[in-house]
């Protein structure tokens, strides 16, 4: 008998063999939306600003679209906001990833259930 487990998946989208979008990158964009800036998102995710900026730049270059737009400074300075396409990409990617997770869980039960229970 094997112990019960929870299957996990890691899914991403590639363009020409290079990662263009992933769960982590979706989280980065959502952090930009929450924080209102790339630097704020980097701080929230406990990563360097340079890494956050590089990943956003990679996504935009590989996908050929703008995902983050700068906002004009004011009292608190400038910031960033997501494009409407970025929100659509996040929403659809999350739905796809959630569907893959459900399929993986179902297949795990089908394939291994008899090995996980006592006879």
mmCIF file of N, CA and C in Angstrom, residues 11-117:
data_model
loop_
_atom_site.group_PDB
_atom_site.id
_atom_site.type_symbol
_atom_site.label_atom_id
_atom_site.label_comp_id
_atom_site.label_asym_id
_atom_site.label_seq_id
_atom_site.Cartn_x
_atom_site.Cartn_y
_atom_site.Cartn_z
ATOM 1 N N UNK A 11 2.637 23.793 -15.728
ATOM 2 C CA UNK A 11 2.308 24.019 -17.123
ATOM 3 C C UNK A 11 2.771 25.405 -17.530
ATOM 4 N N UNK A 12 3.232 25.513 -18.755
ATOM 5 C CA UNK A 12 3.649 26.811 -19.273
ATOM 6 C C UNK A 12 3.433 26.829 -20.768
ATOM 7 N N UNK A 13 3.492 28.026 -21.339
ATOM 8 C CA UNK A 13 3.370 28.200 -22.775
ATOM 9 C C UNK A 13 4.732 28.608 -23.318
ATOM 10 N N UNK A 14 5.121 27.998 -24.422
ATOM 11 C CA UNK A 14 6.395 28.310 -25.050
ATOM 12 C C UNK A 14 6.166 28.914 -26.432
ATOM 13 N N UNK A 15 7.077 29.785 -26.808
ATOM 14 C CA UNK A 15 7.148 30.317 -28.162
ATOM 15 C C UNK A 15 8.567 30.058 -28.642
ATOM 16 N N UNK A 16 8.687 29.316 -29.726
ATOM 17 C CA UNK A 16 10.007 28.957 -30.268
ATOM 18 C C UNK A 16 10.908 28.315 -29.217
ATOM 19 N N UNK A 17 10.331 27.444 -28.394
ATOM 20 C CA UNK A 17 11.096 26.706 -27.404
ATOM 21 C C UNK A 17 11.467 27.484 -26.154
ATOM 22 N N UNK A 18 10.961 28.710 -26.003
ATOM 23 C CA UNK A 18 11.278 29.519 -24.817
ATOM 24 C C UNK A 18 9.992 29.833 -24.056
ATOM 25 N N UNK A 19 10.090 29.809 -22.732
ATOM 26 C CA UNK A 19 8.911 30.064 -21.896
ATOM 27 C C UNK A 19 8.399 31.479 -22.165
ATOM 28 N N UNK A 20 7.112 31.546 -22.504
ATOM 29 C CA UNK A 20 6.476 32.831 -22.754
ATOM 30 C C UNK A 20 5.463 33.170 -21.657
ATOM 31 N N UNK A 21 4.889 32.146 -21.024
ATOM 32 C CA UNK A 21 3.899 32.385 -19.976
ATOM 33 C C UNK A 21 3.815 31.156 -19.089
ATOM 34 N N UNK A 22 3.604 31.386 -17.798
ATOM 35 C CA UNK A 22 3.528 30.312 -16.813
ATOM 36 C C UNK A 22 2.718 30.796 -15.625
ATOM 37 N N UNK A 23 2.491 29.886 -14.688
ATOM 38 C CA UNK A 23 1.788 30.282 -13.459
ATOM 39 C C UNK A 23 2.554 31.383 -12.730
ATOM 40 N N UNK A 24 3.878 31.206 -12.634
ATOM 41 C CA UNK A 24 4.673 32.202 -11.919
ATOM 42 C C UNK A 24 4.604 33.553 -12.620
ATOM 43 N N UNK A 25 4.642 33.541 -13.928
ATOM 44 C CA UNK A 25 4.571 34.793 -14.683
ATOM 45 C C UNK A 25 3.181 35.429 -14.563
ATOM 46 N N UNK A 26 2.148 34.617 -14.501
ATOM 47 C CA UNK A 26 0.806 35.144 -14.258
ATOM 48 C C UNK A 26 0.750 35.783 -12.867
ATOM 49 N N UNK A 27 1.362 35.119 -11.882
ATOM 50 C CA UNK A 27 1.421 35.687 -10.527
ATOM 51 C C UNK A 27 2.161 37.013 -10.516
ATOM 52 N N UNK A 28 3.235 37.108 -11.301
ATOM 53 C CA UNK A 28 3.992 38.357 -11.393
ATOM 54 C C UNK A 28 3.109 39.470 -11.947
ATOM 55 N N UNK A 29 2.391 39.187 -13.015
ATOM 56 C CA UNK A 29 1.510 40.209 -13.584
ATOM 57 C C UNK A 29 0.410 40.605 -12.602
ATOM 58 N N UNK A 30 -0.152 39.638 -11.893
ATOM 59 C CA UNK A 30 -1.185 39.966 -10.902
ATOM 60 C C UNK A 30 -0.603 40.817 -9.775
ATOM 61 N N UNK A 31 0.660 40.564 -9.429
ATOM 62 C CA UNK A 31 1.315 41.380 -8.402
ATOM 63 C C UNK A 31 1.513 42.809 -8.898
ATOM 64 N N UNK A 32 1.831 42.975 -10.180
ATOM 65 C CA UNK A 32 1.946 44.320 -10.763
ATOM 66 C C UNK A 32 0.604 45.021 -10.653
ATOM 67 N N UNK A 33 -0.470 44.305 -10.967
ATOM 68 C CA UNK A 33 -1.806 44.900 -10.876
ATOM 69 C C UNK A 33 -2.119 45.327 -9.447
ATOM 70 N N UNK A 34 -1.829 44.477 -8.486
ATOM 71 C CA UNK A 34 -2.115 44.807 -7.075
ATOM 72 C C UNK A 34 -1.272 45.973 -6.580
ATOM 73 N N UNK A 35 0.024 45.939 -6.917
ATOM 74 C CA UNK A 35 0.951 46.946 -6.389
ATOM 75 C C UNK A 35 0.929 48.251 -7.186
ATOM 76 N N UNK A 36 0.529 48.167 -8.445
ATOM 77 C CA UNK A 36 0.518 49.361 -9.283
ATOM 78 C C UNK A 36 1.875 49.715 -9.861
ATOM 79 N N UNK A 37 2.840 48.808 -9.700
ATOM 80 C CA UNK A 37 4.180 49.048 -10.249
ATOM 81 C C UNK A 37 4.953 47.745 -10.294
ATOM 82 N N UNK A 38 5.966 47.726 -11.157
ATOM 83 C CA UNK A 38 6.833 46.550 -11.229
ATOM 84 C C UNK A 38 7.676 46.448 -9.969
ATOM 85 N N UNK A 39 8.155 47.583 -9.480
ATOM 86 C CA UNK A 39 8.981 47.548 -8.260
ATOM 87 C C UNK A 39 8.165 47.074 -7.067
ATOM 88 N N UNK A 40 6.913 47.501 -6.977
ATOM 89 C CA UNK A 40 6.044 47.043 -5.896
ATOM 90 C C UNK A 40 5.757 45.563 -6.000
ATOM 91 N N UNK A 41 5.555 45.083 -7.226
ATOM 92 C CA UNK A 41 5.325 43.653 -7.439
ATOM 93 C C UNK A 41 6.549 42.854 -7.033
ATOM 94 N N UNK A 42 7.725 43.337 -7.411
ATOM 95 C CA UNK A 42 8.975 42.643 -7.054
ATOM 96 C C UNK A 42 9.107 42.557 -5.538
ATOM 97 N N UNK A 43 8.804 43.634 -4.871
ATOM 98 C CA UNK A 43 8.881 43.647 -3.403
ATOM 99 C C UNK A 43 7.885 42.654 -2.807
ATOM 100 N N UNK A 44 6.656 42.654 -3.323
ATOM 101 C CA UNK A 44 5.631 41.738 -2.813
ATOM 102 C C UNK A 44 6.010 40.274 -3.022
ATOM 103 N N UNK A 45 6.685 39.986 -4.135
ATOM 104 C CA UNK A 45 7.078 38.608 -4.444
ATOM 105 C C UNK A 45 8.454 38.249 -3.901
ATOM 106 N N UNK A 46 9.097 39.223 -3.266
ATOM 107 C CA UNK A 46 10.426 39.036 -2.691
ATOM 108 C C UNK A 46 11.439 38.594 -3.757
ATOM 109 N N UNK A 47 11.420 39.329 -4.875
ATOM 110 C CA UNK A 47 12.396 39.100 -5.937
ATOM 111 C C UNK A 47 13.014 40.442 -6.301
ATOM 112 N N UNK A 48 14.117 40.408 -7.006
ATOM 113 C CA UNK A 48 14.752 41.639 -7.434
ATOM 114 C C UNK A 48 13.934 42.299 -8.541
ATOM 115 N N UNK A 49 13.931 43.632 -8.540
ATOM 116 C CA UNK A 49 13.239 44.398 -9.576
ATOM 117 C C UNK A 49 13.712 43.962 -10.954
ATOM 118 N N UNK A 50 15.013 43.775 -11.102
ATOM 119 C CA UNK A 50 15.580 43.414 -12.404
ATOM 120 C C UNK A 50 14.984 42.108 -12.929
ATOM 121 N N UNK A 51 14.806 41.109 -12.042
ATOM 122 C CA UNK A 51 14.215 39.842 -12.455
ATOM 123 C C UNK A 51 12.774 40.054 -12.904
ATOM 124 N N UNK A 52 12.012 40.820 -12.142
ATOM 125 C CA UNK A 52 10.615 41.093 -12.503
ATOM 126 C C UNK A 52 10.552 41.781 -13.865
ATOM 127 N N UNK A 53 11.360 42.797 -14.047
ATOM 128 C CA UNK A 53 11.372 43.527 -15.307
ATOM 129 C C UNK A 53 11.782 42.617 -16.460
ATOM 130 N N UNK A 54 12.809 41.787 -16.250
ATOM 131 C CA UNK A 54 13.263 40.877 -17.307
ATOM 132 C C UNK A 54 12.168 39.899 -17.717
ATOM 133 N N UNK A 55 11.462 39.335 -16.743
ATOM 134 C CA UNK A 55 10.422 38.357 -17.070
ATOM 135 C C UNK A 55 9.261 39.011 -17.819
ATOM 136 N N UNK A 56 8.906 40.213 -17.428
ATOM 137 C CA UNK A 56 7.849 40.931 -18.141
ATOM 138 C C UNK A 56 8.310 41.240 -19.563
ATOM 139 N N UNK A 57 9.533 41.692 -19.697
ATOM 140 C CA UNK A 57 10.094 41.987 -21.011
ATOM 141 C C UNK A 57 10.124 40.722 -21.882
ATOM 142 N N UNK A 58 10.510 39.595 -21.303
ATOM 143 C CA UNK A 58 10.520 38.323 -22.045
ATOM 144 C C UNK A 58 9.123 37.954 -22.527
ATOM 145 N N UNK A 59 8.142 38.068 -21.627
ATOM 146 C CA UNK A 59 6.771 37.735 -22.015
ATOM 147 C C UNK A 59 6.328 38.593 -23.192
ATOM 148 N N UNK A 60 6.546 39.893 -23.076
ATOM 149 C CA UNK A 60 6.102 40.809 -24.123
ATOM 150 C C UNK A 60 6.817 40.532 -25.447
ATOM 151 N N UNK A 61 8.113 40.317 -25.399
ATOM 152 C CA UNK A 61 8.874 40.054 -26.627
ATOM 153 C C UNK A 61 8.483 38.726 -27.258
ATOM 154 N N UNK A 62 8.337 37.690 -26.456
ATOM 155 C CA UNK A 62 8.023 36.367 -26.990
ATOM 156 C C UNK A 62 6.593 36.280 -27.506
ATOM 157 N N UNK A 63 5.683 36.981 -26.851
ATOM 158 C CA UNK A 63 4.288 36.969 -27.281
ATOM 159 C C UNK A 63 3.996 38.032 -28.340
ATOM 160 N N UNK A 64 4.874 39.022 -28.424
ATOM 161 C CA UNK A 64 4.698 40.087 -29.405
ATOM 162 C C UNK A 64 3.588 41.060 -29.074
ATOM 163 N N UNK A 65 3.307 41.227 -27.777
ATOM 164 C CA UNK A 65 2.243 42.128 -27.326
ATOM 165 C C UNK A 65 2.698 42.878 -26.080
ATOM 166 N N UNK A 66 2.029 43.989 -25.803
ATOM 167 C CA UNK A 66 2.277 44.721 -24.559
ATOM 168 C C UNK A 66 1.373 44.156 -23.471
ATOM 169 N N UNK A 67 1.962 43.899 -22.319
ATOM 170 C CA UNK A 67 1.201 43.390 -21.180
ATOM 171 C C UNK A 67 1.156 44.389 -20.029
ATOM 172 N N UNK A 68 2.185 45.224 -19.945
ATOM 173 C CA UNK A 68 2.290 46.212 -18.871
ATOM 174 C C UNK A 68 2.545 47.575 -19.496
ATOM 175 N N UNK A 69 1.769 48.575 -19.046
ATOM 176 C CA UNK A 69 1.936 49.940 -19.541
ATOM 177 C C UNK A 69 2.391 50.831 -18.407
ATOM 178 N N UNK A 70 3.335 51.719 -18.679
ATOM 179 C CA UNK A 70 3.735 52.680 -17.643
ATOM 180 C C UNK A 70 2.618 53.697 -17.420
ATOM 181 N N UNK A 71 2.511 54.174 -16.202
ATOM 182 C CA UNK A 71 1.570 55.246 -15.892
ATOM 183 C C UNK A 71 2.369 56.484 -15.546
ATOM 184 N N UNK A 72 1.809 57.629 -15.876
ATOM 185 C CA UNK A 72 2.487 58.897 -15.654
ATOM 186 C C UNK A 72 2.568 59.184 -14.163
ATOM 187 N N UNK A 73 3.712 59.722 -13.753
ATOM 188 C CA UNK A 73 3.928 60.033 -12.341
ATOM 189 C C UNK A 73 3.007 61.118 -11.837
ATOM 190 N N UNK A 74 2.819 61.120 -10.582
ATOM 191 C CA UNK A 74 2.019 62.127 -9.893
ATOM 192 C C UNK A 74 2.644 62.349 -8.534
ATOM 193 N N UNK A 75 1.818 62.493 -7.544
ATOM 194 C CA UNK A 75 2.310 62.704 -6.190
ATOM 195 C C UNK A 75 3.236 61.571 -5.746
ATOM 196 N N UNK A 76 2.847 60.329 -6.036
ATOM 197 C CA UNK A 76 3.645 59.182 -5.621
ATOM 198 C C UNK A 76 4.601 58.688 -6.686
ATOM 199 N N UNK A 77 4.703 59.401 -7.804
ATOM 200 C CA UNK A 77 5.562 58.948 -8.887
ATOM 201 C C UNK A 77 4.798 58.084 -9.872
ATOM 202 N N UNK A 78 5.506 57.559 -10.850
ATOM 203 C CA UNK A 78 4.885 56.726 -11.874
ATOM 204 C C UNK A 78 4.648 55.321 -11.384
ATOM 205 N N UNK A 79 4.114 54.521 -12.254
ATOM 206 C CA UNK A 79 3.838 53.138 -11.910
ATOM 207 C C UNK A 79 3.593 52.347 -13.170
ATOM 208 N N UNK A 80 2.860 51.268 -13.023
ATOM 209 C CA UNK A 80 2.537 50.412 -14.157
ATOM 210 C C UNK A 80 1.141 49.845 -13.977
ATOM 211 N N UNK A 81 0.499 49.591 -15.118
ATOM 212 C CA UNK A 81 -0.800 48.925 -15.086
ATOM 213 C C UNK A 81 -0.822 47.883 -16.193
ATOM 214 N N UNK A 82 -1.660 46.884 -16.015
ATOM 215 C CA UNK A 82 -1.772 45.828 -17.002
ATOM 216 C C UNK A 82 -2.667 46.266 -18.156
ATOM 217 N N UNK A 83 -2.367 45.754 -19.335
ATOM 218 C CA UNK A 83 -3.207 45.998 -20.493
ATOM 219 C C UNK A 83 -4.429 45.086 -20.403
ATOM 220 N N UNK A 84 -5.488 45.426 -21.107
ATOM 221 C CA UNK A 84 -6.653 44.528 -21.130
ATOM 222 C C UNK A 84 -6.279 43.118 -21.609
ATOM 223 N N UNK A 85 -5.376 43.023 -22.578
ATOM 224 C CA UNK A 85 -4.947 41.713 -23.070
ATOM 225 C C UNK A 85 -4.259 40.910 -21.970
ATOM 226 N N UNK A 86 -3.487 41.575 -21.116
ATOM 227 C CA UNK A 86 -2.819 40.876 -20.007
ATOM 228 C C UNK A 86 -3.848 40.226 -19.093
ATOM 229 N N UNK A 87 -4.921 40.953 -18.785
ATOM 230 C CA UNK A 87 -5.974 40.387 -17.930
ATOM 231 C C UNK A 87 -6.623 39.172 -18.595
ATOM 232 N N UNK A 88 -6.864 39.255 -19.902
ATOM 233 C CA UNK A 88 -7.453 38.124 -20.622
ATOM 234 C C UNK A 88 -6.513 36.922 -20.619
ATOM 235 N N UNK A 89 -5.239 37.179 -20.855
ATOM 236 C CA UNK A 89 -4.246 36.108 -20.874
ATOM 237 C C UNK A 89 -4.174 35.411 -19.520
ATOM 238 N N UNK A 90 -4.130 36.187 -18.451
ATOM 239 C CA UNK A 90 -4.091 35.617 -17.092
ATOM 240 C C UNK A 90 -5.329 34.763 -16.846
ATOM 241 N N UNK A 91 -6.503 35.324 -17.119
ATOM 242 C CA UNK A 91 -7.756 34.616 -16.852
ATOM 243 C C UNK A 91 -7.829 33.295 -17.614
ATOM 244 N N UNK A 92 -7.494 33.313 -18.883
ATOM 245 C CA UNK A 92 -7.588 32.106 -19.690
ATOM 246 C C UNK A 92 -6.514 31.089 -19.325
ATOM 247 N N UNK A 93 -5.316 31.574 -19.004
ATOM 248 C CA UNK A 93 -4.258 30.652 -18.607
ATOM 249 C C UNK A 93 -4.622 29.958 -17.299
ATOM 250 N N UNK A 94 -5.125 30.717 -16.340
ATOM 251 C CA UNK A 94 -5.514 30.139 -15.048
ATOM 252 C C UNK A 94 -6.622 29.100 -15.243
ATOM 253 N N UNK A 95 -7.605 29.394 -16.093
ATOM 254 C CA UNK A 95 -8.667 28.421 -16.370
ATOM 255 C C UNK A 95 -8.085 27.146 -16.978
ATOM 256 N N UNK A 96 -7.157 27.307 -17.931
ATOM 257 C CA UNK A 96 -6.539 26.146 -18.561
ATOM 258 C C UNK A 96 -5.738 25.342 -17.534
ATOM 259 N N UNK A 97 -4.943 26.024 -16.729
ATOM 260 C CA UNK A 97 -4.117 25.347 -15.727
ATOM 261 C C UNK A 97 -4.990 24.636 -14.695
ATOM 262 N N UNK A 98 -6.091 25.268 -14.285
ATOM 263 C CA UNK A 98 -7.007 24.625 -13.347
ATOM 264 C C UNK A 98 -7.621 23.363 -13.959
ATOM 265 N N UNK A 99 -7.968 23.420 -15.247
ATOM 266 C CA UNK A 99 -8.526 22.251 -15.927
ATOM 267 C C UNK A 99 -7.497 21.121 -15.998
ATOM 268 N N UNK A 100 -6.242 21.464 -16.250
ATOM 269 C CA UNK A 100 -5.180 20.454 -16.274
ATOM 270 C C UNK A 100 -5.018 19.836 -14.887
ATOM 271 N N UNK A 101 -5.076 20.659 -13.843
ATOM 272 C CA UNK A 101 -4.979 20.142 -12.474
ATOM 273 C C UNK A 101 -6.107 19.150 -12.179
ATOM 274 N N UNK A 102 -7.336 19.491 -12.578
ATOM 275 C CA UNK A 102 -8.468 18.586 -12.342
ATOM 276 C C UNK A 102 -8.299 17.278 -13.103
ATOM 277 N N UNK A 103 -7.849 17.386 -14.339
ATOM 278 C CA UNK A 103 -7.618 16.178 -15.138
ATOM 279 C C UNK A 103 -6.528 15.312 -14.501
ATOM 280 N N UNK A 104 -5.478 15.950 -14.023
ATOM 281 C CA UNK A 104 -4.384 15.223 -13.382
ATOM 282 C C UNK A 104 -4.866 14.518 -12.120
ATOM 283 N N UNK A 105 -5.670 15.205 -11.326
ATOM 284 C CA UNK A 105 -6.220 14.603 -10.114
ATOM 285 C C UNK A 105 -7.106 13.409 -10.466
ATOM 286 N N UNK A 106 -7.958 13.572 -11.460
ATOM 287 C CA UNK A 106 -8.833 12.483 -11.881
ATOM 288 C C UNK A 106 -8.021 11.287 -12.382
ATOM 289 N N UNK A 107 -7.038 11.536 -13.201
ATOM 290 C CA UNK A 107 -6.211 10.451 -13.729
ATOM 291 C C UNK A 107 -5.392 9.778 -12.627
ATOM 292 N N UNK A 108 -4.952 10.554 -11.659
ATOM 293 C CA UNK A 108 -4.220 9.975 -10.534
ATOM 294 C C UNK A 108 -5.110 8.993 -9.781
ATOM 295 N N UNK A 109 -6.347 9.389 -9.567
ATOM 296 C CA UNK A 109 -7.283 8.499 -8.874
ATOM 297 C C UNK A 109 -7.556 7.243 -9.694
ATOM 298 N N UNK A 110 -7.755 7.422 -10.996
ATOM 299 C CA UNK A 110 -8.031 6.275 -11.869
ATOM 300 C C UNK A 110 -6.833 5.320 -11.902
ATOM 301 N N UNK A 111 -5.653 5.855 -12.074
ATOM 302 C CA UNK A 111 -4.461 5.024 -12.263
ATOM 303 C C UNK A 111 -3.924 4.406 -10.969
ATOM 304 N N UNK A 112 -4.077 5.101 -9.844
ATOM 305 C CA UNK A 112 -3.403 4.663 -8.620
ATOM 306 C C UNK A 112 -4.314 4.331 -7.449
ATOM 307 N N UNK A 113 -5.603 4.522 -7.585
ATOM 308 C CA UNK A 113 -6.495 4.327 -6.450
ATOM 309 C C UNK A 113 -6.343 2.957 -5.811
ATOM 310 N N UNK A 114 -6.215 1.931 -6.607
ATOM 311 C CA UNK A 114 -6.115 0.574 -6.045
ATOM 312 C C UNK A 114 -4.800 0.376 -5.293
ATOM 313 N N UNK A 115 -3.785 1.165 -5.589
ATOM 314 C CA UNK A 115 -2.508 1.050 -4.878
ATOM 315 C C UNK A 115 -2.459 1.904 -3.612
ATOM 316 N N UNK A 116 -3.414 2.827 -3.483
ATOM 317 C CA UNK A 116 -3.420 3.747 -2.349
ATOM 318 C C UNK A 116 -4.359 3.301 -1.230
ATOM 319 N N UNK A 117 -5.124 2.296 -1.457
ATOM 320 C CA UNK A 117 -6.083 1.857 -0.435
ATOM 321 C C UNK A 117 -5.704 0.474 0.087
#
